[in-house]
Amino acid sequence: MGRVLAFLVGVGAVLAGLIFFFGSMDSQIKRLKFENERYALKQRFAAKIPHLQSVEDEKAAFDLQTAVKEYAKSLAELYKKYPEFRDPDSILKRWEKDYQDKKVDEGKIRGARERVTLVKGLWEKFLTDNYKPVMTSADKSLRVDIYNVEKKAVDGQDKLIVHVAYIGGTPDKSMGFGGIEMQIPLADDDATAKKRAKGELKDNKQERKATVSGGGEPNTLILEPEKWVEDFPPGIVIGYYDFPLFPAEAKSMELTMDFEFKNPGGGRVANAVKFKPMELKPEWKLPEGSSFEADEQTEE
């Protein structure tokens, strides 16, 4: 009797193991199917990027937001089929667990949290019809949207955090970040103002301008937002710059951003993204009487 009982226990253990094995394998196969179907949705969205990156008129934001919402609608249908795989915070949860297990340090978890917050914030703007760029412009291979500007203290100094979406941006090293130049028209001095009032100066003659030059990658650059929020669509790189506050007297700003792309043949394609003059909001400016460091020139 004891041998029979031992045999039955052994058989039960084997059956349990087989059930677990095949159940696990079935789950893995289902996960693979889900990943393949989600990948197909992402590829369908990526096929729209060449059109979206070339649009820079008033329809630019609408077209991009519409494309993202169509993609999100297809994702929602996919999750009805695979509800067990829906977890918008899955990546952050893994980072938090690694942090708890002391596999990553404070600096890395802080960076991960910031990136997840930035990507989720833009994702939500798309889905809630709140994607309203302050400025948008494009050149050959790239469209750049400045989708938010906020004043924030950075290391004890007020800065403008300029949030940017690069439509057509690439996650590899084929996309290079070049120079940035801001041209800021300044108020006339008293003598010039009197001449202009009398009609002695035409167009922008003797107009004073401050020039701020810089370059390189944004302060924070997220080449692959999908690594932080899995459902985020491909073909959009995001980041933000720290810009200085503008002079109190300034009313507008003209911005140019240079980029370079490597093509498959090894050549390079320069992109000069020039924005239309942007009106400066009062909260983006320095207090009256504050100094502003920049090169100044006068149009002759």
PDB file of C-alpha atoms in Angstrom, residues 7 17 22 58 66 71 78 82 87 102 109 121 128 132 151-152 155 184 222 257 276 283 299:
ATOM      1  CA  PHE A   7       3.850   5.944  -6.727  1.00  0.00           C
ATOM      2  CA  GLY A  17       5.077  19.699 -13.233  1.00  0.00           C
ATOM      3  CA  PHE A  22       2.704  23.545 -20.538  1.00  0.00           C
ATOM      4  CA  GLU A  58      -1.462  74.938 -38.642  1.00  0.00           C
ATOM      5  CA  THR A  66      -4.879  62.306 -34.856  1.00  0.00           C
ATOM      6  CA  TYR A  71      -2.714  54.198 -32.972  1.00  0.00           C
ATOM      7  CA  LEU A  78      -5.445  44.791 -28.829  1.00  0.00           C
ATOM      8  CA  TYR A  82      -4.860  40.420 -24.260  1.00  0.00           C
ATOM      9  CA  ASP A  87       0.376  47.596 -17.532  1.00  0.00           C
ATOM     10  CA  LYS A 102      19.860  47.820  -4.433  1.00  0.00           C
ATOM     11  CA  ILE A 109      16.215  55.703 -10.209  1.00  0.00           C
ATOM     12  CA  GLY A 121       3.168  63.464 -19.909  1.00  0.00           C
ATOM     13  CA  THR A 128      -6.496  64.168 -24.260  1.00  0.00           C
ATOM     14  CA  LYS A 132      -0.706  72.323 -28.684  1.00  0.00           C
ATOM     15  CA  LYS A 151       9.787  78.596 -15.935  1.00  0.00           C
ATOM     16  CA  LYS A 152      11.571  76.551 -13.306  1.00  0.00           C
ATOM     17  CA  ASP A 155      20.360  74.973  -9.350  1.00  0.00           C
ATOM     18  CA  ILE A 184      16.121  88.631 -29.930  1.00  0.00           C
ATOM     19  CA  ILE A 222      15.084  60.477 -24.664  1.00  0.00           C
ATOM     20  CA  MET A 257      18.269  74.729 -34.651  1.00  0.00           C
ATOM     21  CA  LYS A 276       8.852  81.857 -37.219  1.00  0.00           C
ATOM     22  CA  GLU A 283       6.698  85.062 -17.393  1.00  0.00           C
ATOM     23  CA  GLU A 299      20.938  96.085 -38.368  1.00  0.00           C
TER      24      GLU A 299
END
